[in-house]
CSV table of C-alpha atoms in Angstrom, one decimal:
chain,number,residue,atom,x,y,z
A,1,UNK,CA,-99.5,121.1,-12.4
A,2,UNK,CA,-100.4,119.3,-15.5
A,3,UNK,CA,-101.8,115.8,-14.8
A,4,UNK,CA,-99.0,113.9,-16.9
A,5,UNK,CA,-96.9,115.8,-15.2
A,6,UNK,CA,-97.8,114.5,-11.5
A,7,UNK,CA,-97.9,111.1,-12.8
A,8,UNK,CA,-94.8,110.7,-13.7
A,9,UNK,CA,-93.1,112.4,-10.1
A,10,UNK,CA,-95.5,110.2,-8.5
A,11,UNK,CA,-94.3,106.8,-10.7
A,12,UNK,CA,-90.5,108.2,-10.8
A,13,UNK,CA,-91.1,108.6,-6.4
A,14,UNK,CA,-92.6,104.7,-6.7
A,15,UNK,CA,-89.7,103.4,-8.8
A,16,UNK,CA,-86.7,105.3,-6.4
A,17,UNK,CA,-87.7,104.0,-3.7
A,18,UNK,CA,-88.5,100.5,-5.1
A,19,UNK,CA,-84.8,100.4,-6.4
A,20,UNK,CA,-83.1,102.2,-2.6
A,21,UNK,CA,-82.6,98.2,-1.6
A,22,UNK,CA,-78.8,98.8,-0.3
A,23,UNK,CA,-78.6,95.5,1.3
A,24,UNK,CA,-78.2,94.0,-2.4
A,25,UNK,CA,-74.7,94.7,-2.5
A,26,UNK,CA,-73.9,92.4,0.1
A,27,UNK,CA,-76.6,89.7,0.2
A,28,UNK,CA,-74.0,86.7,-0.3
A,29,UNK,CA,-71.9,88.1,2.6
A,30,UNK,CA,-75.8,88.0,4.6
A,31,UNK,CA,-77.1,84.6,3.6
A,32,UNK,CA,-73.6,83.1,4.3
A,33,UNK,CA,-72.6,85.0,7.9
A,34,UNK,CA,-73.4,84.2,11.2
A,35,UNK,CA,-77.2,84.7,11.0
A,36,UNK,CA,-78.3,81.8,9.2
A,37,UNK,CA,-77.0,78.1,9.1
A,38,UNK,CA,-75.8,78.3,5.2
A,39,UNK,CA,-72.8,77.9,3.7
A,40,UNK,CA,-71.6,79.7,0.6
A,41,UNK,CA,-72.1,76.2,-1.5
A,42,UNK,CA,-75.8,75.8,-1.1
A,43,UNK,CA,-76.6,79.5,-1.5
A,44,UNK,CA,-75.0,78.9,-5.2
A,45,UNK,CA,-76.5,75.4,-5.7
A,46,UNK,CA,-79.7,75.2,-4.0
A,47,UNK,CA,-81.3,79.0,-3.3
A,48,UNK,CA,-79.5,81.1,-6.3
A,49,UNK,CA,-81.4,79.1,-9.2
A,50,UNK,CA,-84.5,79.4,-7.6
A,51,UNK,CA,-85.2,83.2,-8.1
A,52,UNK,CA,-83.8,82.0,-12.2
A,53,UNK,CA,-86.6,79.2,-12.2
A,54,UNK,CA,-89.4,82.1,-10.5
A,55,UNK,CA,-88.4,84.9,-12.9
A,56,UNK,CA,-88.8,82.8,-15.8
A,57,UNK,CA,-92.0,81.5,-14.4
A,58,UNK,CA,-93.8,84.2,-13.4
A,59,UNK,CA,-92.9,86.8,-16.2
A,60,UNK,CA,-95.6,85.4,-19.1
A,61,UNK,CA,-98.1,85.3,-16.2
A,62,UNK,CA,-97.2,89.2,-14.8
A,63,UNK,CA,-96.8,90.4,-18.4
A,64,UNK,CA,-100.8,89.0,-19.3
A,65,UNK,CA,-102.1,90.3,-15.7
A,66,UNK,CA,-100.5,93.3,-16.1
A,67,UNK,CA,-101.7,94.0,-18.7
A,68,UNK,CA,-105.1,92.5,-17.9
A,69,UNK,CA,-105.6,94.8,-14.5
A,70,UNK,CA,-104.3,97.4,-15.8
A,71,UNK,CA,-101.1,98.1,-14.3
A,72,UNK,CA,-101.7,99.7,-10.7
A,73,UNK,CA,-102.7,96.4,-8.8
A,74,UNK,CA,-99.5,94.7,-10.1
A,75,UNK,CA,-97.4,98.2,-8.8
A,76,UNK,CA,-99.0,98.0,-5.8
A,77,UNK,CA,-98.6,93.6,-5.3
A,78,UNK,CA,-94.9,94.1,-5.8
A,79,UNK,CA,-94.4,96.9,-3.2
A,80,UNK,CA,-96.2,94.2,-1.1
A,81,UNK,CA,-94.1,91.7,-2.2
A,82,UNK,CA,-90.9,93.7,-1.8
A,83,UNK,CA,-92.2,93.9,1.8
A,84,UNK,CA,-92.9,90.1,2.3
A,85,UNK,CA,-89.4,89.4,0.8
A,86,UNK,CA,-87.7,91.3,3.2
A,87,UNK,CA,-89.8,90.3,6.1
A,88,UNK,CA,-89.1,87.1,4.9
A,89,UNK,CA,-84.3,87.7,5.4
A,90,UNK,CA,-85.1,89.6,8.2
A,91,UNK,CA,-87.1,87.5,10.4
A,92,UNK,CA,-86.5,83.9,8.9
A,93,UNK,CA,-83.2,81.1,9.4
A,94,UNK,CA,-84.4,78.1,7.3
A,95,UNK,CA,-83.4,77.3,3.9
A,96,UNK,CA,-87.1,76.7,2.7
A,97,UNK,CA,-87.7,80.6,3.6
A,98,UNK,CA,-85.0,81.9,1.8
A,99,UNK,CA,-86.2,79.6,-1.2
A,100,UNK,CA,-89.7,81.5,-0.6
A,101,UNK,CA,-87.2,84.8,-0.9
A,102,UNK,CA,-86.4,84.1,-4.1
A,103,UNK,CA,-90.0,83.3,-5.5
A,104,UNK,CA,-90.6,86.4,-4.1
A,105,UNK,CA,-88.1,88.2,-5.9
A,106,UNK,CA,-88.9,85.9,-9.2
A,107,UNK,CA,-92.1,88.2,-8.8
A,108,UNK,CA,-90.8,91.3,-7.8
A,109,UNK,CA,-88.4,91.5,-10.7
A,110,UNK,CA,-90.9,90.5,-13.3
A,111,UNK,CA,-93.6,93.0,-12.1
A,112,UNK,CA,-91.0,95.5,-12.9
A,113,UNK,CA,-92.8,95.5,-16.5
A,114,UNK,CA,-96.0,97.3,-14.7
A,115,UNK,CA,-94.0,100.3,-13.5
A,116,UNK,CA,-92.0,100.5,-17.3
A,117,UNK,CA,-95.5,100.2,-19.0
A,118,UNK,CA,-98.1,102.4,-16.8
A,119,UNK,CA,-96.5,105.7,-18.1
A,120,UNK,CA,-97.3,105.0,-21.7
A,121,UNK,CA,-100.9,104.2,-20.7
A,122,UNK,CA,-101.6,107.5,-19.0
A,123,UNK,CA,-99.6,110.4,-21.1
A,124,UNK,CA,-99.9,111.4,-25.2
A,125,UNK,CA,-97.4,110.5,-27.0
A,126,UNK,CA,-96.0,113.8,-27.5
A,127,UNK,CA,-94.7,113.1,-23.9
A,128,UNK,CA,-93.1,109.4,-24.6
A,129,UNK,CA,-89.5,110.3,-24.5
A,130,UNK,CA,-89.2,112.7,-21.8
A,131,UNK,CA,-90.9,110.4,-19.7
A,132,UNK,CA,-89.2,107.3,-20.1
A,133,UNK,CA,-85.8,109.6,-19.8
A,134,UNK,CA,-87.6,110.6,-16.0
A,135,UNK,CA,-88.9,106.8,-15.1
A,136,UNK,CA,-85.0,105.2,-16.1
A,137,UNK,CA,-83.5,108.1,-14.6
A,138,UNK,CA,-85.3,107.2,-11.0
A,139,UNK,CA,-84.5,103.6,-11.6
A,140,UNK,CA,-80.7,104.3,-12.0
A,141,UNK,CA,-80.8,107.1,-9.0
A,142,UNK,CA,-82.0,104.5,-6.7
A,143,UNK,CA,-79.4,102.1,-7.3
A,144,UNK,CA,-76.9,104.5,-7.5
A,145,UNK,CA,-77.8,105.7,-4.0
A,146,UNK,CA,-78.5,102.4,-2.8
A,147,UNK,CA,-75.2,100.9,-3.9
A,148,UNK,CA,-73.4,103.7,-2.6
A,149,UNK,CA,-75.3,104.3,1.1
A,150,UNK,CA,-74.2,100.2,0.9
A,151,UNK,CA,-71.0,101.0,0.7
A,152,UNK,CA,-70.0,103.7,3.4
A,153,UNK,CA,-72.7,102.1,5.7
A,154,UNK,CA,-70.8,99.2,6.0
A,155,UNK,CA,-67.3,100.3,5.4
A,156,UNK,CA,-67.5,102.5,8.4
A,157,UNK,CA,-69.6,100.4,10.3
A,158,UNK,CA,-72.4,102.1,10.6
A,159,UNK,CA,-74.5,98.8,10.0
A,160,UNK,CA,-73.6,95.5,9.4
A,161,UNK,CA,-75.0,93.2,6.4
A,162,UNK,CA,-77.9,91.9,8.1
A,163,UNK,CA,-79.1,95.7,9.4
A,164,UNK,CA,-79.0,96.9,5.7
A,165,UNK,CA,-82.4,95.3,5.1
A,166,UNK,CA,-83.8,97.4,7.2
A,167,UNK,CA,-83.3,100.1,4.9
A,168,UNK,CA,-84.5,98.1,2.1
A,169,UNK,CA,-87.6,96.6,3.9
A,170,UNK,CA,-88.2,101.0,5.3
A,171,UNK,CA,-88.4,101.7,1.3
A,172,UNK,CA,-90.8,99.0,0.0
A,173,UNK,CA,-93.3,101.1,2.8
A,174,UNK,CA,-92.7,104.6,0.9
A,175,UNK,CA,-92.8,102.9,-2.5
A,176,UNK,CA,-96.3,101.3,-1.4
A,177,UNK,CA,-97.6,104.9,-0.7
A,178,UNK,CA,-96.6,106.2,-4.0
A,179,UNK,CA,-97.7,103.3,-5.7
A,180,UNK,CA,-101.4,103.8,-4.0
A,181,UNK,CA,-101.0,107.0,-4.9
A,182,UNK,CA,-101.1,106.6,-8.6
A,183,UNK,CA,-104.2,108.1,-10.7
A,184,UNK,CA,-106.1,104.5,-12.2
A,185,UNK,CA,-105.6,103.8,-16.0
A,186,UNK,CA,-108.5,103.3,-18.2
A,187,UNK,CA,-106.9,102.0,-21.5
A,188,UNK,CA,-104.3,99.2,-21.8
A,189,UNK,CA,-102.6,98.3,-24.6
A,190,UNK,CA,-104.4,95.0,-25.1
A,191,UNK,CA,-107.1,93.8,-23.3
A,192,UNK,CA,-108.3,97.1,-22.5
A,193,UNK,CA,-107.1,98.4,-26.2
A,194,UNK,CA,-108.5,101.9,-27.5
A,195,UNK,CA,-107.8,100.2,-30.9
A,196,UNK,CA,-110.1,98.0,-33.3
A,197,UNK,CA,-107.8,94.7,-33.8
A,198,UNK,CA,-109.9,93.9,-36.6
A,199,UNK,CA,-108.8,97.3,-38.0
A,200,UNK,CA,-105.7,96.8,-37.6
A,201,UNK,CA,-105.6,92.9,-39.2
A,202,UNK,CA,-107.3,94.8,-42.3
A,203,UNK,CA,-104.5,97.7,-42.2
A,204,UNK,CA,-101.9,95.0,-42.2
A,205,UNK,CA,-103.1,92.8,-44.7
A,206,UNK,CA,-103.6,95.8,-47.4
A,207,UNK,CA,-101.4,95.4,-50.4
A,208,UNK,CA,-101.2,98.8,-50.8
A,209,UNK,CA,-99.1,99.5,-47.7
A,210,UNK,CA,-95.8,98.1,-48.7
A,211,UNK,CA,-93.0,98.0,-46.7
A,212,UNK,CA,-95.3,96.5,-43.2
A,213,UNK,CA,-92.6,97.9,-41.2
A,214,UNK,CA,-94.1,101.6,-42.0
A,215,UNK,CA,-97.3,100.5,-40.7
A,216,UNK,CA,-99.3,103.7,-39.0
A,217,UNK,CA,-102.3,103.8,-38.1
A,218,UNK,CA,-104.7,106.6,-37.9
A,219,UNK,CA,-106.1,106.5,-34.3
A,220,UNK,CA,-109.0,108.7,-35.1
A,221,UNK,CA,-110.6,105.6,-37.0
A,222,UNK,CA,-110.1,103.1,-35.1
A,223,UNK,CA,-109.8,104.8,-31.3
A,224,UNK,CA,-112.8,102.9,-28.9
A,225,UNK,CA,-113.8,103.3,-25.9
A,226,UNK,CA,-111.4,101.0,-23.7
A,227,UNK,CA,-113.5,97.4,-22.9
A,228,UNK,CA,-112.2,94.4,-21.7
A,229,UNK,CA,-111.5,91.9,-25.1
A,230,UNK,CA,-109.7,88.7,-24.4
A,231,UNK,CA,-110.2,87.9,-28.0
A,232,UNK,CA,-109.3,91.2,-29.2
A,233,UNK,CA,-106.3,91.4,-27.2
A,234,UNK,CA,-105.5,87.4,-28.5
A,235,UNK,CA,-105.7,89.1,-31.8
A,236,UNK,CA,-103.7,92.2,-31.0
A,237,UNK,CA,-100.5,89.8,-29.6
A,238,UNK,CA,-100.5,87.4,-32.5
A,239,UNK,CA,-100.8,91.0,-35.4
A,240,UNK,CA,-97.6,92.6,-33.4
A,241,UNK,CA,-95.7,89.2,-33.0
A,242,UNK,CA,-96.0,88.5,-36.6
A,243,UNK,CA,-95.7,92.4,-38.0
A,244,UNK,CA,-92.2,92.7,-35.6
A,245,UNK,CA,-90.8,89.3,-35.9
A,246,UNK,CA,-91.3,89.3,-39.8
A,247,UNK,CA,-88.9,91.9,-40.1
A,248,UNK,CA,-85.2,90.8,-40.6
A,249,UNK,CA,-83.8,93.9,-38.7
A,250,UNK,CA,-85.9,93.0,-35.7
A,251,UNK,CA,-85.0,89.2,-35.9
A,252,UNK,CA,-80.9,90.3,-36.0
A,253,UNK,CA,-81.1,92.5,-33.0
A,254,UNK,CA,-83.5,90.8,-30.9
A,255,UNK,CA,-81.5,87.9,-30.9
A,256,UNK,CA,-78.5,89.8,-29.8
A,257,UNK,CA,-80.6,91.4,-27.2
A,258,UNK,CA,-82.2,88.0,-25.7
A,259,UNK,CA,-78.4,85.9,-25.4
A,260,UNK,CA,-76.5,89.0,-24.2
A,261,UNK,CA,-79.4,89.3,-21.9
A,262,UNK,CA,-79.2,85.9,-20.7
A,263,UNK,CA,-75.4,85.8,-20.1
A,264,UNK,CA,-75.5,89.8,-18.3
A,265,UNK,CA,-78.2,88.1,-15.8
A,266,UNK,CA,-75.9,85.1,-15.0
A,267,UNK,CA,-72.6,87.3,-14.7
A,268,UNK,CA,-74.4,89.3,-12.6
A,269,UNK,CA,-76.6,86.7,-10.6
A,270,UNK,CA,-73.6,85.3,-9.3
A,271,UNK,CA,-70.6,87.9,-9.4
A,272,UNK,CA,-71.0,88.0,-5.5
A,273,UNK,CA,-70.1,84.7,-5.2
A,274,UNK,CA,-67.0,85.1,-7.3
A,275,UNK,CA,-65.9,87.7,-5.5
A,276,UNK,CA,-65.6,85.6,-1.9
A,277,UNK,CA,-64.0,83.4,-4.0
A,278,UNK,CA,-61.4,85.6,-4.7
A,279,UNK,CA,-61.3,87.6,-1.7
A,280,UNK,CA,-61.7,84.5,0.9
A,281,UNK,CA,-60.4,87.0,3.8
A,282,UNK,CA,-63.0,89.5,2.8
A,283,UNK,CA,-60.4,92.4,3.1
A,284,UNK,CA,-61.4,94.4,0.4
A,285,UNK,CA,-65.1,94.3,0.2
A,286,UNK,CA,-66.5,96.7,-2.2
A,287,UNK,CA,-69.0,95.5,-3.8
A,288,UNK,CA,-71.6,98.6,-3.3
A,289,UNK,CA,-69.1,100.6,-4.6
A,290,UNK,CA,-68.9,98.7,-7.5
A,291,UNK,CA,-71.9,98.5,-8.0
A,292,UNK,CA,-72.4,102.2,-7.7
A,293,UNK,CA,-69.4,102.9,-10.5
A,294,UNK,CA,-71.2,100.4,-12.7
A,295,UNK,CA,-74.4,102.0,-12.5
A,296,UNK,CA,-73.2,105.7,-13.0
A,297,UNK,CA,-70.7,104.5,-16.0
A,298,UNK,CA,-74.0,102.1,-17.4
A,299,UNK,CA,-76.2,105.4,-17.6
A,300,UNK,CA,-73.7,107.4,-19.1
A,301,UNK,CA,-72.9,104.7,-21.8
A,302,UNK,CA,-76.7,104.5,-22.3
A,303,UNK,CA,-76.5,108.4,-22.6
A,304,UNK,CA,-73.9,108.2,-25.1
A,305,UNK,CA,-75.6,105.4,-27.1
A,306,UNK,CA,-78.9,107.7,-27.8
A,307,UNK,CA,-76.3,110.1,-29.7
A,308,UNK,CA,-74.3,108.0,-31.8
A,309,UNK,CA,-74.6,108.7,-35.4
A,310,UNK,CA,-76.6,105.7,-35.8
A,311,UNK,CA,-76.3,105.7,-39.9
A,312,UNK,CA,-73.0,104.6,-39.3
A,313,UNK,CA,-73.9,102.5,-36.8
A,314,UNK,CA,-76.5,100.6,-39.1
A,315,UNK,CA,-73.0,100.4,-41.4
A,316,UNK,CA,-71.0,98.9,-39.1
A,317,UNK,CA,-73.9,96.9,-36.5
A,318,UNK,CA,-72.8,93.2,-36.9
A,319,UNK,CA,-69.1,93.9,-36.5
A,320,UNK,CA,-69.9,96.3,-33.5
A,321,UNK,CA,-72.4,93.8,-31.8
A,322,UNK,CA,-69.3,90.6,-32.6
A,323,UNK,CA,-66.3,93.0,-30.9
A,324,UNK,CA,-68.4,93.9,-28.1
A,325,UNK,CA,-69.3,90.8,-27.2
A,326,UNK,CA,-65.8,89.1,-27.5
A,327,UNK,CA,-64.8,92.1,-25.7
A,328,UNK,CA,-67.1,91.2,-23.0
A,329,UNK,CA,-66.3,87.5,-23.5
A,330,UNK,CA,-62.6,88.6,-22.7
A,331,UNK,CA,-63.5,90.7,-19.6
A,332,UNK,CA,-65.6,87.6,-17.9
A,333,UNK,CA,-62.3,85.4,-18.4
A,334,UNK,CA,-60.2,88.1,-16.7
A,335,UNK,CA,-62.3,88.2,-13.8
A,336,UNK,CA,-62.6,84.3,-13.8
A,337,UNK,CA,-58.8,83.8,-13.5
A,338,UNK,CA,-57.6,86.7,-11.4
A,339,UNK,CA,-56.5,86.3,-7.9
A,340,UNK,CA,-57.0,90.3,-7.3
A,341,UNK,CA,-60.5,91.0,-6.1
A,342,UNK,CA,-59.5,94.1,-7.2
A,343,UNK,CA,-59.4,93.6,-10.9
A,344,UNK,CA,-62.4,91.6,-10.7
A,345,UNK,CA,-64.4,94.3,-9.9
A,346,UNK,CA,-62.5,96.9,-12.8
A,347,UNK,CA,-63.7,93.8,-14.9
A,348,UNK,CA,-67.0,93.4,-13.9
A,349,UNK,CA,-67.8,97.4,-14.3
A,350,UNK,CA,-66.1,97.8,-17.8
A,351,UNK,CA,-68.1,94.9,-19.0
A,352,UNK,CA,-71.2,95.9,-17.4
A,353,UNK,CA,-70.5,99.3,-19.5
A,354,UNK,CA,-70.8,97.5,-22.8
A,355,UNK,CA,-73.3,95.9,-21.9
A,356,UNK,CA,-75.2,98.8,-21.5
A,357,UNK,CA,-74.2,100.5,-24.1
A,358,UNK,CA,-75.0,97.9,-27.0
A,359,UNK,CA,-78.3,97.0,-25.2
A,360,UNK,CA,-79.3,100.4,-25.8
A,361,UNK,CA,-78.7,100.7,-29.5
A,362,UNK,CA,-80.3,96.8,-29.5
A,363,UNK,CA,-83.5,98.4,-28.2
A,364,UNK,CA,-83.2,101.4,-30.0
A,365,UNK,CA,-82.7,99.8,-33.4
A,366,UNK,CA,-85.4,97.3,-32.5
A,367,UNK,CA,-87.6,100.4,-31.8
A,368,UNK,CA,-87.2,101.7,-34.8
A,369,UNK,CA,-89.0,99.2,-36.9
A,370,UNK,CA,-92.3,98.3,-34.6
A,371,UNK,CA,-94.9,100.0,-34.3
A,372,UNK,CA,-95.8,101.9,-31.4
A,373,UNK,CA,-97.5,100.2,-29.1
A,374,UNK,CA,-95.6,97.1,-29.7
A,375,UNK,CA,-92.4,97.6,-28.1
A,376,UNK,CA,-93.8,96.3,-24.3
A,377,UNK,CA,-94.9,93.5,-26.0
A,378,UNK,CA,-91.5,92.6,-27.9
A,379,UNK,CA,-89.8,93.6,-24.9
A,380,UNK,CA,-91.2,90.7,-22.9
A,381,UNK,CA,-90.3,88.1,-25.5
A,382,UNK,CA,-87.0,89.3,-25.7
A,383,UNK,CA,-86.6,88.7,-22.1
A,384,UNK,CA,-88.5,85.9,-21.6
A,385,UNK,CA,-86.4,83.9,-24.6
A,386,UNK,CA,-83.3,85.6,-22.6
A,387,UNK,CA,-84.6,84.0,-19.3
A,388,UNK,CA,-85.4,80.5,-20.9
A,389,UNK,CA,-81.6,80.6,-21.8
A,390,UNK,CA,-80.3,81.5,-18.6
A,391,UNK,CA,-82.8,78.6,-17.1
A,392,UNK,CA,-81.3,76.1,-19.2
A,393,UNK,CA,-77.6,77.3,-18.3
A,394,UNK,CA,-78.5,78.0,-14.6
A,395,UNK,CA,-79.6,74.2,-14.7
A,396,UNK,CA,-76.4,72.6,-16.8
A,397,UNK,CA,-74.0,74.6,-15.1
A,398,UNK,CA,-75.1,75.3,-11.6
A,399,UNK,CA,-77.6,73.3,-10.3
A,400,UNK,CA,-77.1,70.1,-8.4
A,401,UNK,CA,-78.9,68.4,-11.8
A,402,UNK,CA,-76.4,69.4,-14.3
A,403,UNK,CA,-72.3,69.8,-14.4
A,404,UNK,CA,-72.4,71.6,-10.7
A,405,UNK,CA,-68.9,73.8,-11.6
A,406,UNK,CA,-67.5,76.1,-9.3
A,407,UNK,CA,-67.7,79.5,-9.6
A,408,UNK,CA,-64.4,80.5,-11.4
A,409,UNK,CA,-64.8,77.7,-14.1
A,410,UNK,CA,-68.8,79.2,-14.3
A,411,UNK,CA,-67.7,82.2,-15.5
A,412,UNK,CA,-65.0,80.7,-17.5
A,413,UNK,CA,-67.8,79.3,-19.7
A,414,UNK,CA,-70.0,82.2,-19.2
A,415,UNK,CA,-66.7,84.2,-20.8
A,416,UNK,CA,-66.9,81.3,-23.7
A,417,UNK,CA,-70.4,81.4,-24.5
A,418,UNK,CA,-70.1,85.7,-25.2
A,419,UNK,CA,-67.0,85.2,-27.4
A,420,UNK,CA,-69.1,82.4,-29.3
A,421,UNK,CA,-71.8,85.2,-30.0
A,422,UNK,CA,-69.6,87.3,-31.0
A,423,UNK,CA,-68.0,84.9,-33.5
A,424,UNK,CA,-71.4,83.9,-34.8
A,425,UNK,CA,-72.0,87.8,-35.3
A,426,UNK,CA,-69.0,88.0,-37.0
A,427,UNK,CA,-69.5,85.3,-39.5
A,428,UNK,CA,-72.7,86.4,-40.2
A,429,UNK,CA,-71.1,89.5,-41.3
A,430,UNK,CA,-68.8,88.0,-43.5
A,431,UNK,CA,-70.9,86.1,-45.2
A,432,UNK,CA,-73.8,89.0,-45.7
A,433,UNK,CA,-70.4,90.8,-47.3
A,434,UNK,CA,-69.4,88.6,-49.3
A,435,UNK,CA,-73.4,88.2,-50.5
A,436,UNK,CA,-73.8,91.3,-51.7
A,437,UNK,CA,-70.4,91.5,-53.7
A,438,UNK,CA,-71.7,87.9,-55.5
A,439,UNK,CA,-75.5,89.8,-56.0
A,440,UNK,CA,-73.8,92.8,-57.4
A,441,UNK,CA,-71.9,90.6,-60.4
């Protein structure tokens, strides 16, 4: 067996079993029941925007680390983390622990970047796409199977809420293995770079080159042997920031990606809690088995994305990107004003869908125009500019600080602030329209 080829069963085995958490589905219904002293209200005020405030955080620090140790130590730390965190709901009562839960899971969702990254630092090229097909692919199975093993565990009560982190806390073990199992990397992408920065700077600033967006770069010249550079890498961040954030094309999308981002992450931080609004009696609890629907329908969308004719799309990408995210808008209000649980969880899964969807042309067409060891790096701006949104509404809207709304009026704003992105997409659009008919006089 080829050694890129055990590599990526061994990191697609680590990222299943990382994702088979099936007591997610139902963690409001666990914080809030009889096993701890915590009502509904404080989980949404006072624990929920923790985990926001850790994400945010801890993502510059795990990117720069990650990067820094060169991926393994930070897969194995969040295996150990995973298994700390669920130590922590298992065995703890207090409020102060469960706050400790949600650093932990601040960390254990921003590490995610080590096990998305490690691939590219241990295959050729050649192998890129296959690969990340195989890495997203055990990402999505695991929630898939988690959200549906949720689902029939509970409905024919096989286990109750509390017993399904069992399950969770059994799989952060077998992720740990596989994680230790991992071959070590040599080369990072920037502190440990097999590329000259200085090269690179004098690449960029050539005049000859053009259009800086076609930027290659012949590895042959500039390949070194992978040593630690803090300044090199320093170098390295500041040439891709400025080369990818120069271009308009880049700009457009990724600031599509980083507020749809930030308002998917809210919708679905708290969609639990809406729920038990709506269904007080908790008669119809299905929330693995919408979570399940949402995550087949979000791969296939993601599926169908990659083979859209995407010169059309380029035609049509601001009015696509403003009736999507009305469309979306629309979808959060319908959930927000419903009295059927039922419809709030058709709503949920068909916006979830577009979400998908559109965030994979956004990182597709963002792709396109960096070069190619750059996307990791844009990546985690994207989402860190996405998170510091979702701080700042976590805090206005949610916390005890700011405007402290309840949950349905939460997502009635939440359902506002998409149909104003999609207005300001839409504007944009007519006025680039009715630019070029005034530059063509």
């Amino acid at each position: 067996m080829q050694l890129w080829v055990k590599t990526s069963l061994l990191l697609c085995a680590y990222g299943f079993f990382r994702e088979l958490r099936p007591s997610e589905p139902f963690v409001v219904e666990f914080l809030s029941g009889e096993w701890r002293n915590i009502t509904v209200d404080q989980v949404y005020r006072e624990i929920y925007p923790w985990g926001t405030y850790s994400y945010l955080s801890l993502l510059i620090l795990v990117f720069l680390i990650t990067d820094m140790l060169r991926y393994k130590p930070i897969i194995i730390m969040s295996a150990l983390v995973g298994i700390v965190l669920w130590s922590l709901l298992l065995w703890t009562t207090s409020i102060q622990a469960i706050i400790c839960v949600q650093i932990c899971y601040g960390f254990f969702m921003a590490s995610e970047v080590a096990y998305l990254c490690f691939i590219y630092a241990k295959v050729d090229k050649e192998q890129y796409q296959i690969v990340t097909g195989q890495t997203r692919s055990a990402i999505l199975a695991g929630r898939f199977l988690s959200a549906v093993l949720a689902q029939l565990l509970y409905s024919y009560s096989v286990m109750n809420v509390r017993e399904l982190n069992y399950i969770s806390f059994g799989s952060q073990f077998v992720s740990l293995a596989f994680g230790l199992a991992l071959p070590p990397v040599g080369a990072s992408l920037y502190f440990y770079s097999t590329v000259d920065s200085r090269k690179v700077l004098a690449v960029r600033n050539d005049p000859k080159l053009g259009n800086q967006t076609e930027l290659k770069i012949d590895n042959t010249d500039v390949e070194l042997e992978p040593r630690f550079s803090c300044h090199g890498a320093l170098q390295l961040f500041w040439i891709h920031f400025k080369m990818s954030y120069s271009n308009k094309i880049v700009i457009q999308w990724s600031f599509w990606w980083a507020l749809a981002m930030c308002g998917f992450l809210q919708v679905q931080s708290y969609v639990q809690l809406l729920w038990q609004q709506i269904d007080q009696d908790k008669e119809n609890v299905y929330n693995g088995a919408a979570e399940g629907i949402l995550t087949l329908s979000g791969a296939l969308s993601a599926f169908a994305a990659g083979y859209l004719n995407s010169k059309q799309f380029a035609r049509w990408d601001l009015w696509i990107l403003s009736g999507c995210s009305i469309l979306e808008g629309g979808l959060i209000l319908w959930s927000a004003l419903t009295d059927n649980v039922w419809i709030a969880y058709v709503m949920y899964i068909l916006f979830g869908t577009v979400y998908y969807f559109m965030i994979t042309m956004a990182s597709a067409s963002v792709a396109k125009q960096l070069h190619d060891d750059s996307f990791a790096f844009i990546f985690g701006i994207n989402t860190l500019v996405a998170l510091v949104f979702q701080t700042i509404l976590t805090v206005v809207l949610v916390s005890e600080q700011g405007f402290q709304l309840n949950q349905r009026t939460h997502y009635q704003v939440l359902s506002g602030y998409f149909i104003v992105l999609g207005v300001i997409y839409a504007t944009t659009s007519v006025v680039q329209i009715v630019y070029n008919k005034i530059k063509m006089r």
